GROMACS .gro file of C-alpha atoms in nm:
model
   96
    1MET     CA    1  -0.398   1.487   0.227
    2PHE     CA    2  -0.396   1.117   0.461
    3ALA     CA    3  -0.143   0.865   0.405
    4GLN     CA    4  -0.206   0.481   0.503
    5VAL     CA    5   0.132   0.276   0.595
    6VAL     CA    6   0.196  -0.054   0.604
    7SER     CA    7   0.503  -0.260   0.671
    8VAL     CA    8   0.586  -0.656   0.668
    9GLU     CA    9   0.891  -0.856   0.720
   10ALA     CA   10   0.855  -1.124   0.396
   11GLU     CA   11   1.114  -1.374   0.227
   12THR     CA   12   1.365  -1.175   0.053
   13ASP     CA   13   1.260  -1.417  -0.283
   14LYS     CA   14   0.936  -1.290  -0.308
   15LEU     CA   15   0.986  -0.928  -0.381
   16PRO     CA   16   0.963  -0.945  -0.729
   17GLY     CA   17   0.631  -1.089  -0.726
   18LEU     CA   18   0.477  -0.831  -0.486
   19LEU     CA   19   0.625  -0.581  -0.760
   20MET     CA   20   0.455  -0.704  -0.993
   21PHE     CA   21   0.144  -0.734  -0.850
   22CYS     CA   22   0.140  -0.386  -0.763
   23GLU     CA   23   0.197  -0.252  -1.106
   24GLU     CA   24  -0.088  -0.474  -1.108
   25GLN     CA   25  -0.341  -0.375  -0.919
   26LEU     CA   26  -0.231   0.042  -0.985
   27PRO     CA   27  -0.435   0.165  -1.301
   28SER     CA   28  -0.756   0.088  -1.077
   29PHE     CA   29  -0.609   0.249  -0.808
   30ARG     CA   30  -0.556   0.569  -0.974
   31GLU     CA   31  -0.909   0.556  -1.053
   32ALA     CA   32  -0.991   0.583  -0.742
   33PRO     CA   33  -1.150   0.912  -0.626
   34GLY     CA   34  -0.890   1.110  -0.410
   35PHE     CA   35  -0.583   0.874  -0.517
   36LYS     CA   36  -0.266   1.094  -0.493
   37GLY     CA   37   0.035   0.822  -0.517
   38PHE     CA   38   0.208   0.517  -0.372
   39TYR     CA   39   0.542   0.436  -0.289
   40LEU     CA   40   0.674   0.079  -0.184
   41LEU     CA   41   0.970   0.091  -0.019
   42ALA     CA   42   1.184  -0.198   0.033
   43ASP     CA   43   1.490  -0.368   0.232
   44ARG     CA   44   1.595  -0.633  -0.008
   45ARG     CA   45   1.888  -0.771   0.231
   46SER     CA   46   1.602  -0.807   0.516
   47GLY     CA   47   1.298  -0.844   0.371
   48LYS     CA   48   1.072  -0.523   0.537
   49ILE     CA   49   0.830  -0.399   0.298
   50VAL     CA   50   0.686  -0.069   0.344
   51THR     CA   51   0.361   0.021   0.141
   52VAL     CA   52   0.259   0.435   0.129
   53SER     CA   53  -0.040   0.549  -0.013
   54LEU     CA   54  -0.153   0.901  -0.064
   55TRP     CA   55  -0.540   1.084  -0.061
   56ASP     CA   56  -0.653   1.374  -0.055
   57SER     CA   57  -0.910   1.301   0.223
   58ASP     CA   58  -0.947   1.110   0.557
   59ALA     CA   59  -1.255   0.970   0.360
   60ASP     CA   60  -1.103   0.883   0.081
   61LEU     CA   61  -0.893   0.709   0.204
   62ARG     CA   62  -1.109   0.496   0.396
   63ARG     CA   63  -1.356   0.441   0.160
   64ASN     CA   64  -1.100   0.314  -0.092
   65ASN     CA   65  -0.947   0.093   0.261
   66ASP     CA   66  -1.302  -0.088   0.299
   67GLY     CA   67  -1.330  -0.212  -0.018
   68ARG     CA   68  -1.031  -0.276  -0.310
   69GLY     CA   69  -0.755  -0.197  -0.069
   70ALA     CA   70  -0.893  -0.444   0.178
   71GLN     CA   71  -0.863  -0.727  -0.101
   72ALA     CA   72  -0.559  -0.569  -0.236
   73ARG     CA   73  -0.352  -0.660   0.119
   74GLN     CA   74  -0.536  -0.973   0.117
   75GLU     CA   75  -0.433  -1.088  -0.179
   76ALA     CA   76  -0.048  -0.943  -0.123
   77SER     CA   77  -0.025  -1.145   0.192
   78ALA     CA   78  -0.097  -1.451  -0.015
   79GLU     CA   79   0.135  -1.361  -0.257
   80LEU     CA   80   0.402  -1.308   0.012
   81GLY     CA   81   0.309  -1.608   0.249
   82VAL     CA   82   0.248  -1.416   0.554
   83THR     CA   83  -0.077  -1.266   0.786
   84PRO     CA   84  -0.216  -0.992   0.648
   85PRO     CA   85  -0.045  -0.652   0.863
   86PRO     CA   86  -0.192  -0.407   1.019
   87VAL     CA   87  -0.242  -0.058   0.891
   88ASP     CA   88  -0.196   0.251   1.009
   89VAL     CA   89  -0.312   0.595   0.867
   90TYR     CA   90  -0.134   0.948   0.929
   91GLU     CA   91  -0.247   1.289   0.831
   92VAL     CA   92   0.028   1.457   0.631
   93VAL     CA   93   0.091   1.779   0.807
   94LEU     CA   94   0.425   1.849   0.618
   95GLN     CA   95   0.487   1.789   0.274
   96ALA     CA   96   0.825   1.954   0.126
   0.00000   0.00000   0.00000
């Protein structure tokens, strides 16, 4: 399994809009081949936001990252009023 991790800092009042955006986008991601799950983590005091999406394979992750994922990140960044953040990819080597 592979994980895509994106971290960003935004104004704390932007979280509700981002949450709504993610909820609107999730149905199409759930249909993507290899999609395993999504987490939106937030520190409401500092405005730090981390997203983690899980994929069956590196190929599934990268296929999504180049299309629908890139567009969703661009739209989410506009919603937050920030520059699109870098994307990190990790292999999940242990799951408990």
